[in-house]
Coordinates of C-alpha atoms in Angstrom, one line a residue:
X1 CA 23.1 -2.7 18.1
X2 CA 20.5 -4.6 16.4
X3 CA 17.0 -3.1 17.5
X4 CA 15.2 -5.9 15.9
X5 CA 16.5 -8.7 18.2
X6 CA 13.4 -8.8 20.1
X7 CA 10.3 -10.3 18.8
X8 CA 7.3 -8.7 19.1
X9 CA 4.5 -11.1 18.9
X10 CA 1.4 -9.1 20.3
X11 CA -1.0 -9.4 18.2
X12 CA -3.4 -6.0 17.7
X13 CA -5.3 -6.2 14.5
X14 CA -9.1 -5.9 14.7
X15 CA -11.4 -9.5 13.9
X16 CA -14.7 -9.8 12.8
X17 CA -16.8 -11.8 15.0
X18 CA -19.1 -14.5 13.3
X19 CA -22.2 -12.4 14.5
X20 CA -20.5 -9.5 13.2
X21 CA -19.4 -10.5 9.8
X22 CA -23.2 -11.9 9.4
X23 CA -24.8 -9.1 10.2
X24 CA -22.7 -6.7 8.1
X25 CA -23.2 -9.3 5.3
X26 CA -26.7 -9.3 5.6
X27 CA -27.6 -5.7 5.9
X28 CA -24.6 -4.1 3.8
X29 CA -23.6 -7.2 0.9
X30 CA -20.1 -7.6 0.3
X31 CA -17.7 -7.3 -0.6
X32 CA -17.4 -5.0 2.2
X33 CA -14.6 -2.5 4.0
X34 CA -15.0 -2.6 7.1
X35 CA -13.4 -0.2 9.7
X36 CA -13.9 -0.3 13.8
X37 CA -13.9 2.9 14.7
X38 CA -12.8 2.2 18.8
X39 CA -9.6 0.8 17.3
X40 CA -8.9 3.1 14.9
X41 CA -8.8 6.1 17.8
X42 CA -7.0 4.0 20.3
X43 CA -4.1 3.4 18.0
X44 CA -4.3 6.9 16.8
X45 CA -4.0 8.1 20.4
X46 CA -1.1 5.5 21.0
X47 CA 1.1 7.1 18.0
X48 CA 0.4 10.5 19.3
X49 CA 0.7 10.2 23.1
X50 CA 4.2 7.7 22.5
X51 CA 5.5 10.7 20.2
X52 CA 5.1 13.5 23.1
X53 CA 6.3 10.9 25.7
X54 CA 9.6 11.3 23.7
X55 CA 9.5 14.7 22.8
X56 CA 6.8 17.1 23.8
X57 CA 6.8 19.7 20.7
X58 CA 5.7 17.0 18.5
X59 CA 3.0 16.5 16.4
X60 CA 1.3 13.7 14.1
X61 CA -0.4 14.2 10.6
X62 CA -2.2 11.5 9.3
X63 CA -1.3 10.3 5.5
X64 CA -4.5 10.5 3.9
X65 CA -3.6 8.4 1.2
X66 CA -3.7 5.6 3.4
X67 CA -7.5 5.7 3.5
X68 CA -9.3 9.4 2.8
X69 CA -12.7 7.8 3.4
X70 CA -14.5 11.3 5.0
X71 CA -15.1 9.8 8.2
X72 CA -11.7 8.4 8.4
X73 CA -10.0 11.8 8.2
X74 CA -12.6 12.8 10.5
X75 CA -11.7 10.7 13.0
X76 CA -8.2 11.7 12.4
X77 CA -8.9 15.0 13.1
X78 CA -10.9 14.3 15.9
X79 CA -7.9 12.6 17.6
X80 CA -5.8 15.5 17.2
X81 CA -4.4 15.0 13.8
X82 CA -3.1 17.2 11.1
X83 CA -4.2 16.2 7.4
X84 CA -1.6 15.3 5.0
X85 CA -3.0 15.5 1.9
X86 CA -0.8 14.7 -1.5
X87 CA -3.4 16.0 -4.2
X88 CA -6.2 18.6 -4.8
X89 CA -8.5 15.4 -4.3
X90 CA -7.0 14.9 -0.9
X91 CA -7.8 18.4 0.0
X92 CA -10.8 18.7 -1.0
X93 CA -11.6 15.2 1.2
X94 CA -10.3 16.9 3.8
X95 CA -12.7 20.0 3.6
X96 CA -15.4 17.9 3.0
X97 CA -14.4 16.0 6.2
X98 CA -14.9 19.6 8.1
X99 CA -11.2 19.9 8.7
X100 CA -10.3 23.4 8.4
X101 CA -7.4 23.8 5.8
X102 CA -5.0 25.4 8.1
X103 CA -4.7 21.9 9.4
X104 CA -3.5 20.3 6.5
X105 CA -0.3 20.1 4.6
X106 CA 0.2 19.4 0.9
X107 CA 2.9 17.3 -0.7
X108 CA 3.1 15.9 -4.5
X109 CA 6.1 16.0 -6.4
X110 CA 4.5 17.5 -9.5
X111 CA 1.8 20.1 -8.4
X112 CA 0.2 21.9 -11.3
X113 CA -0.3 26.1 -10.8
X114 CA -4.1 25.2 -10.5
X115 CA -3.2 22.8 -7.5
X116 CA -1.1 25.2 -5.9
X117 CA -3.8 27.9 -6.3
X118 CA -6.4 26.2 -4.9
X119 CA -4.4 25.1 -1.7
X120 CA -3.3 28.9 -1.0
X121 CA -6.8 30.5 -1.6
X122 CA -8.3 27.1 0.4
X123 CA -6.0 28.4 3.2
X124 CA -3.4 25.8 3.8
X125 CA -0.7 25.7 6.6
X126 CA 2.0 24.3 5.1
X127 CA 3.3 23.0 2.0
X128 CA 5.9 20.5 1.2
X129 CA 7.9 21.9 -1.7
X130 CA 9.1 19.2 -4.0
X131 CA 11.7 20.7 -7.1
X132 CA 13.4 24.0 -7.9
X133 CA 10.2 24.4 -10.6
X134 CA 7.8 24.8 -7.7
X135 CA 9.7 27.2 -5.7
X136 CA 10.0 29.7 -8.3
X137 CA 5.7 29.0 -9.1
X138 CA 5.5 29.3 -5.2
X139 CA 7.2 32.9 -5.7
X140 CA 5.1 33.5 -8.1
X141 CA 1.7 32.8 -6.6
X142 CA 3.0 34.6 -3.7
X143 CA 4.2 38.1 -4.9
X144 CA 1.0 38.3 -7.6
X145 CA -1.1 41.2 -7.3
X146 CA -4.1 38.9 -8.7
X147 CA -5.7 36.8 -6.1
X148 CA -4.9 33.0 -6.1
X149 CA -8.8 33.2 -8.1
X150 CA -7.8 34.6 -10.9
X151 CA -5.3 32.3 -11.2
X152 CA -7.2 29.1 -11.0
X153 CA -9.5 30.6 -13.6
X154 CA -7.1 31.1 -15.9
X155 CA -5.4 27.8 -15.3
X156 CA -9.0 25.9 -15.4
X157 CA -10.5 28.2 -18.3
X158 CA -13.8 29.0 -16.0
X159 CA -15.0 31.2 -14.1
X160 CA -14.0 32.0 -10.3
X161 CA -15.2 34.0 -7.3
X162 CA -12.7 36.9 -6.8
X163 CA -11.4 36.4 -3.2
X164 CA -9.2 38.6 -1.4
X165 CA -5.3 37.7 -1.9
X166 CA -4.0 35.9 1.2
X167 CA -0.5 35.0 2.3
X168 CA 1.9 32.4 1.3
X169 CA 1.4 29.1 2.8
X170 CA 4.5 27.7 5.7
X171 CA 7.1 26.0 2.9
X172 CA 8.8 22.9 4.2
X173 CA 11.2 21.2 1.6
X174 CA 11.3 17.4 1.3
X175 CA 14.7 16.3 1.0
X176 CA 15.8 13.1 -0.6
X177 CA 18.2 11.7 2.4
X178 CA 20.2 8.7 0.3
X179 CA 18.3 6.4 2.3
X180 CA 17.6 3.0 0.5
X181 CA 15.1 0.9 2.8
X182 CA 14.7 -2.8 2.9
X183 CA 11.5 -2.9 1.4
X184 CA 9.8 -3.5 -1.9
X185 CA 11.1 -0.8 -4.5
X186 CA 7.8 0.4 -5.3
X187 CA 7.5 1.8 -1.9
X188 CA 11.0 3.2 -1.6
X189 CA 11.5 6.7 -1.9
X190 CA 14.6 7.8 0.4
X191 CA 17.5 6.5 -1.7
X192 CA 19.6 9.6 -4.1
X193 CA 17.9 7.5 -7.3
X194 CA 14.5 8.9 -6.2
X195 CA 11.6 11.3 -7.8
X196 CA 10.8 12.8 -4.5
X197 CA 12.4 16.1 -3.2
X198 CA 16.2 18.0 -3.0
X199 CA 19.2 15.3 -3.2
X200 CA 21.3 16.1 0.0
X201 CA 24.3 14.3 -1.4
X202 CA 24.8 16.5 -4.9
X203 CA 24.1 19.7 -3.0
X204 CA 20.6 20.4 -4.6
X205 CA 19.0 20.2 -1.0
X206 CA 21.7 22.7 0.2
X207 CA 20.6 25.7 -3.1
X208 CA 17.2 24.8 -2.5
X209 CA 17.3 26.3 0.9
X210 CA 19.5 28.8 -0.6
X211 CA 17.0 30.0 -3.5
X212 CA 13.8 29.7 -0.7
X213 CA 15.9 32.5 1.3
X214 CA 16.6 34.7 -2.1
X215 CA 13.0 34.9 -2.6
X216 CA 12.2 35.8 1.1
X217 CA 9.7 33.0 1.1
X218 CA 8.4 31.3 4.3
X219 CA 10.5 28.2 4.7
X220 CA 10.2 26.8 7.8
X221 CA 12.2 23.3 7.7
X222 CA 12.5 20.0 6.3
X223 CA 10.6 16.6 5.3
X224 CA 11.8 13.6 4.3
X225 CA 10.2 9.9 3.7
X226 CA 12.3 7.4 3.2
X227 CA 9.7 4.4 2.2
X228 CA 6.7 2.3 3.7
X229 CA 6.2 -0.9 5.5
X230 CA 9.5 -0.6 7.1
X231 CA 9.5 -3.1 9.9
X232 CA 13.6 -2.4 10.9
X233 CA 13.4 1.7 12.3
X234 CA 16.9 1.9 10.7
X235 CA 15.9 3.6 7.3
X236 CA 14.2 5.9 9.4
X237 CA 16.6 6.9 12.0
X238 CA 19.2 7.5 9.3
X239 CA 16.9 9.7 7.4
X240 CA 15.7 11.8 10.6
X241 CA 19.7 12.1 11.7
X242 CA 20.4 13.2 7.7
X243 CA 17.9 15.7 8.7
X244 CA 19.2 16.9 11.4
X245 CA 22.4 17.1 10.4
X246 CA 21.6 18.8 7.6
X247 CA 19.7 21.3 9.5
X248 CA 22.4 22.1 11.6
X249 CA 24.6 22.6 8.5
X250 CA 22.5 25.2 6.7
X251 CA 22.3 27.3 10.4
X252 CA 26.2 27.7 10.6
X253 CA 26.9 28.0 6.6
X254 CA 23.1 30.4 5.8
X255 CA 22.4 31.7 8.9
X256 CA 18.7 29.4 8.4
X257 CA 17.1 27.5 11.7
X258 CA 15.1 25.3 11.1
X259 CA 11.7 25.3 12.6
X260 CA 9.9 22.3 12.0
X261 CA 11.4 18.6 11.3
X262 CA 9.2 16.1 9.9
X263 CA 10.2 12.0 9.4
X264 CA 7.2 11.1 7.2
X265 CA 6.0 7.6 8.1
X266 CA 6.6 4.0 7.3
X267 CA 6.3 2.3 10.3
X268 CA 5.0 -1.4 9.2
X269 CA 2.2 -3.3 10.4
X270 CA 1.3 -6.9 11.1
X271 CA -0.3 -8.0 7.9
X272 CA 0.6 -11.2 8.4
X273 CA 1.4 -13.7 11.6
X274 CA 4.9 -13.4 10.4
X275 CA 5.3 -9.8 10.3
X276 CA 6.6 -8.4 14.2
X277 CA 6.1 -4.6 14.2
X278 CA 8.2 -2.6 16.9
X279 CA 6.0 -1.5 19.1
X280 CA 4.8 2.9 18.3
X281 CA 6.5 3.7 21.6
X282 CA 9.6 2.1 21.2
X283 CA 9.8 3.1 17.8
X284 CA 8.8 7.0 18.5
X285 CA 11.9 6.9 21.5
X286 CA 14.4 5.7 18.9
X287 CA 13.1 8.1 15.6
X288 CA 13.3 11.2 18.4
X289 CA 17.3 10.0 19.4
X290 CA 18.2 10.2 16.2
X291 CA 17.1 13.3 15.1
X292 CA 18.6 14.5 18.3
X293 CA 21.7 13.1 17.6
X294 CA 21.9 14.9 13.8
X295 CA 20.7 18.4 15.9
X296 CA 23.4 17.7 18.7
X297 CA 25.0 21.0 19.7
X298 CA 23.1 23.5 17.3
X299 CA 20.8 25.0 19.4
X300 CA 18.0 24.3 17.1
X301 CA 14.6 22.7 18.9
X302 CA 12.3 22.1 16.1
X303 CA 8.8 21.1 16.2
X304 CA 9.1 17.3 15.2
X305 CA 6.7 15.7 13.1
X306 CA 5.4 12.6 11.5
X307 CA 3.4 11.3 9.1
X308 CA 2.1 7.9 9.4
X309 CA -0.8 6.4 7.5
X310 CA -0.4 3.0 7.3
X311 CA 0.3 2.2 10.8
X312 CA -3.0 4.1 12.2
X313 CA -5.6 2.9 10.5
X314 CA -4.5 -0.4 8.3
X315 CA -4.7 -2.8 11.6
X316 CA -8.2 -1.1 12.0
X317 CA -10.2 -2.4 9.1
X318 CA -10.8 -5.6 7.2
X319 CA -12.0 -6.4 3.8
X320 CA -15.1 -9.1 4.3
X321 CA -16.1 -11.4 1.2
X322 CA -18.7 -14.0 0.3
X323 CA -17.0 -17.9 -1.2
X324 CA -18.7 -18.0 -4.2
X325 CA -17.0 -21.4 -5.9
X326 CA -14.0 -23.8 -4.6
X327 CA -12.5 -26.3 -7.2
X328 CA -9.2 -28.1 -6.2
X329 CA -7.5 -28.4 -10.2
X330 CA -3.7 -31.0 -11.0
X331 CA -0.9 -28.9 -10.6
X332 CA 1.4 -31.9 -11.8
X333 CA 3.2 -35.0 -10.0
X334 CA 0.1 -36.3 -8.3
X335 CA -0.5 -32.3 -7.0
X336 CA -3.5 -30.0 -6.6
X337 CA -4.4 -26.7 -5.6
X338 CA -7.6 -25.8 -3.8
X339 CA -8.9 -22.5 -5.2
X340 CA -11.6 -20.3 -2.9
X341 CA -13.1 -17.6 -5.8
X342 CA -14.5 -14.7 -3.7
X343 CA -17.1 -12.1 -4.7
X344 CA -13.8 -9.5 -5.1
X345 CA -10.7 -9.4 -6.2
X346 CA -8.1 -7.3 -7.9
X347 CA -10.5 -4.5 -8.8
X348 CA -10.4 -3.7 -4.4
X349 CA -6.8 -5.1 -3.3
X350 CA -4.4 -4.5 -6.2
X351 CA -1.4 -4.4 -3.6
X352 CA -1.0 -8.3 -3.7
X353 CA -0.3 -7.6 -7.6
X354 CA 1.5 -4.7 -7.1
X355 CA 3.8 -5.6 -4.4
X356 CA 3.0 -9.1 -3.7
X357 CA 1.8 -8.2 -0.5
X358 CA 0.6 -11.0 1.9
X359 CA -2.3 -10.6 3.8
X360 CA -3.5 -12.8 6.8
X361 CA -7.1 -14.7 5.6
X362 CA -9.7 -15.9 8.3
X363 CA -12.8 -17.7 8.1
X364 CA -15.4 -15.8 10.1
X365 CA -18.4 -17.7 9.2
X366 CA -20.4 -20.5 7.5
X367 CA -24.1 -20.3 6.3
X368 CA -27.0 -20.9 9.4
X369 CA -27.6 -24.6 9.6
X370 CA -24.1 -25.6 9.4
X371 CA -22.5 -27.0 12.1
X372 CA -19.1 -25.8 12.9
X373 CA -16.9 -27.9 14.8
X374 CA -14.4 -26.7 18.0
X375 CA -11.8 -27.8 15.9
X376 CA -11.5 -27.8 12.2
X377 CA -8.8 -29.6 9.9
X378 CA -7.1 -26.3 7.8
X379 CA -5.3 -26.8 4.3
X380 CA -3.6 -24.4 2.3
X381 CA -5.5 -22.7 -0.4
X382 CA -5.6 -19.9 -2.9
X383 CA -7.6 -17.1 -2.2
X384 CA -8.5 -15.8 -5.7
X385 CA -10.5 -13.0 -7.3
X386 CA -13.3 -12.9 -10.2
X387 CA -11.5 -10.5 -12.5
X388 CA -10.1 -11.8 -15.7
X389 CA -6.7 -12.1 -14.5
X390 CA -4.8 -15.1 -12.4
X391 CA -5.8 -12.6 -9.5
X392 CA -4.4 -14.7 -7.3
X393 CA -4.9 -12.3 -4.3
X394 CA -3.8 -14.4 -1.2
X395 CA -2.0 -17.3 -2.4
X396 CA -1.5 -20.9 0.2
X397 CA -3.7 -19.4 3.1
X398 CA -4.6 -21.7 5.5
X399 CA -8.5 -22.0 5.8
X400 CA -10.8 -25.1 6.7
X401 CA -11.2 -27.8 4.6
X402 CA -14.4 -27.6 4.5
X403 CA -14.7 -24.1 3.1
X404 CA -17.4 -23.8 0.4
X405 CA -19.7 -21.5 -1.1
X406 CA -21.8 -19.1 1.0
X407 CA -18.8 -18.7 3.8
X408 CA -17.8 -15.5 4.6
X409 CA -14.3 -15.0 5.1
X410 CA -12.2 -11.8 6.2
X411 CA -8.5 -10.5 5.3
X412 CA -6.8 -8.6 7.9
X413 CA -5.5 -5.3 7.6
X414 CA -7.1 -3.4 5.1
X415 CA -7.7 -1.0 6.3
X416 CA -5.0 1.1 4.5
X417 CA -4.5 1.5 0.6
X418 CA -7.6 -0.8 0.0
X419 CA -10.3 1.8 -0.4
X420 CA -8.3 4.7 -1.9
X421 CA -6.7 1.9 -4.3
X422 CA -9.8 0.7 -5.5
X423 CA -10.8 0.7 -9.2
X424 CA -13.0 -0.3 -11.4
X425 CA -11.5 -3.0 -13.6
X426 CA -13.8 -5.4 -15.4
X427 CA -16.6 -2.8 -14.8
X428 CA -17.0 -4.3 -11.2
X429 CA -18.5 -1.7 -8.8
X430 CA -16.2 -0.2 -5.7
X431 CA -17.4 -1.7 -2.5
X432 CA -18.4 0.9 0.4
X433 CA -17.4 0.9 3.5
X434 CA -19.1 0.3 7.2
X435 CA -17.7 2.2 10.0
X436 CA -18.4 0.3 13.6
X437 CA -19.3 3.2 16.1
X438 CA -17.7 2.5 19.5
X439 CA -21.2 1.9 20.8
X440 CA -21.1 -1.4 18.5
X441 CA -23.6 -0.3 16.1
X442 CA -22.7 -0.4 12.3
X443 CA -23.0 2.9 9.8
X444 CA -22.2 3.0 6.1
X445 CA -19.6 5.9 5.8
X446 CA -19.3 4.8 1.4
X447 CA -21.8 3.9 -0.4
X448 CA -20.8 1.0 -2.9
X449 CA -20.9 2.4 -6.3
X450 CA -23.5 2.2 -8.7
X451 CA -23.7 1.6 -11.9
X452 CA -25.0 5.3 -12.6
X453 CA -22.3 6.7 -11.1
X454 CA -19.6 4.6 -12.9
X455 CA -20.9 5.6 -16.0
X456 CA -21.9 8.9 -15.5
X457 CA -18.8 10.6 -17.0
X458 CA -18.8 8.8 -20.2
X459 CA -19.8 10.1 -23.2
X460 CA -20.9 8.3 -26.3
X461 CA -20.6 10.7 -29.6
X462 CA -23.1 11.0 -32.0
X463 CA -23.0 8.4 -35.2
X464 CA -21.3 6.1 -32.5
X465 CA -23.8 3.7 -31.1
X466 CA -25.5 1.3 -33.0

């Protein structure tokens, strides 16, 4: 059956207004993230009620990587969410966020003892347990007499509070499925040639069960992730069936039920007019049968979880930008190229580099006095940045020919891997982000950066400066 036949052309991304991209201009500057919250907790509340339509002992954890902006993961949380968090950083987000730790889980596939340390004294509910390295560190930690402290001390060379030893975090064990994904190869991660997790096919999945139950540790079940912006559900559904399989397996060979069983993420989103997304319930009904099917006739009824990031909160944001210059150059045989230079660039949307990612690119407004007509003639252009690279970052977008400097134009669906992406290349300053309440009114949630805080942790050495 091909589960893509239909085509799903609703349309769900939040717009800018014209009043609203002025405004946020004109109090805030830009370039500007921009992130409604109303939208952000609808779709959030779509994901989770679709997932316990199709099975009620289900739960969703939001991939903080996506976007870990504080009020972001608050939000989350809000919703119902647990916090997946891939790094210290990420945890320590999440506490600053107010989210208590026993309602996050933490992944990485090359956690340092310090990083471990932290995330059992911090109080953790689960961790995802990457490589045969980290079980036995996980033992480790957890049969110590010193507390998790004493450990981070010595791992950090400072000086820690002693705190009073406490139990070993849930273990879940991310499993590499042999999945390979149609999508770009910088965000697959299910295939056997992968970094992340146990390989199922060369048995290492299979002793990794077998060495958690050696050391009497708390494994509770399996993970997998088999890649992102995956707008066919079949990568998915053969990694959650390879899960449940494979959980079914390891009860009749070790004895071992599985408690929880968690698909990751990946669902895609509409980033361009192009892209047709299946629709969260849909796509929640058809990850659930296949699990099912893996599980069929085992007896096992798991908790079932995923972890989506991208799909709950990219559709939710846009990046807004001020036109700064437009020059139309030869590009030979009696060609040309219109170029619109923005006030960003690479330095806060590397993914078009990265991935070539396309990205849809509106107009929202034009500077007070000018006259905008019902209907405007649109050409394609080049969307570039001001960094000192091509930084081409939305190449033959259509906009209006008459696009010139002052307009304000927005891109679509930032609201994921923007912000947390963000750097600081040519010395430009990170743009902050707005957050629009559900009342309407706007609220900076991110400073932009300043130029004291870019440079506070540089150090120039004495004899150095001229």
């Amino acid at each position: 059956m091909n589960l893509m036949s239909a085509k799903y052309a609703t349309d769900s991304r939040f717009r800018l207004t014209d009043i609203q991209a002025k405004e946020i201009a004109a109090t805030f500057g830009t370039p500007q993230y921009v992130i409604a919250e109303a939208h952000l907790r609808e779709r959030i509340r779509l994901y989770i009620d679709s997932f316990k339509e199709a099975y009620p002992n289900s739960q969703v954890a939001f991939a903080s990587k996506a976007n870990s902006t504080l009020a972001v993961l608050a939000i989350a949380a809000q919703e119902g969410c647990i916090i997946d968090v891939a790094s210290e950083g990420e945890l320590r987000a999440a506490l600053l966020a107010g989210i208590p730790a026993n309602r996050c889980h933490l992944h990485g596939n090359n956690k340092q003892p310090e990083e471990l340390a932290f995330a059992f004294e911090a109080g953790v509910s689960e961790i995802v347990v990457d490589n045969f390295g980290e079980i036995e560190l996980i033992s480790e930690l957890a049969r110590t007499d010193e507390p998790a402290s004493q450990i981070v001390s010595e791992a950090l060379g400072v000086e820690m509070p002693a705190k009073k030893k406490i139990r070993c975090p849930n273990l879940v064990l991310r499993l590499a499925p042999g999945v390979d994904p149609h999508t770009h190869q910088k965000i697959s991660t299910g295939q056997d040639d992968t970094k992340f997790g146990f390989n199922v096919s060369d048995g290492s999945a299979e002793k990794a069960v077998q060495r958690c139950l050696e050391l009497s540790l708390p494994v509770i079940g399996y993970h997998c992730h088999v890649g992102s912006q995956l707008l066919d559900p079949e990568a998915q559904r053969s990694g959650g069936e390879t899960l449940g399989q494979f959980a079914k397996d390891m009860k009749a060979k070790h004895g071992f039920e599985a408690k929880v069983i968690n698909v990751g993420g990946g669902l895609g989103v509409k980033y361009t007019d192009a892209d047709n997304p299946m629709p969260i319930p849909e796509y929640c009904r058809l990850i659930v049968e296949a699990i099912l099917d893996g599980l069929k006739g085992s007896g096992i009824e798991p908790l079932l979880v995923q972890e989506p990031g991208r799909s709950l909160v990219a559709e939710s944001g846009v990046t807004l930008y001020s036109v700064g210059v437009v020059k139309t150059v030869p590009t030979g045989n009696g060609s040309t190229r219109t170029y619109v230079i923005v006030d960003g660039g690479l330095s806060d949307n590397p993914r078009p580099v990265m991935y070539g990612s396309k990205y849809t690119v509106e107009r929202v407004a034009q500077p007070d006095g000018v006259i905008q007509a019902d209907i405007v003639a649109k050409s394609k252009m080049t969307v570039s940045g001001k960094h000192c690279e091509t930084d081409k970052l939305f190449e033959d977008v259509l906009l209006p020919n008459d696009t010139d400097a002052g307009d304000l134009i927005q891109v679509l669906c930032t609201g994921a891997y923007n912000s947390t992406m963000a750097s600081n290349y040519n010395r430009y300053r990170r743009p902050g982000t707005v957050l629009i309440r559900t009342d309407g009114s706007y609220v900076p949630v991110q400073r932009p950066e300043t130029w004291d805080e870019m440079f506070a942790r540089e150090i120039v050495p004495p004899g150095l400066k001229v």
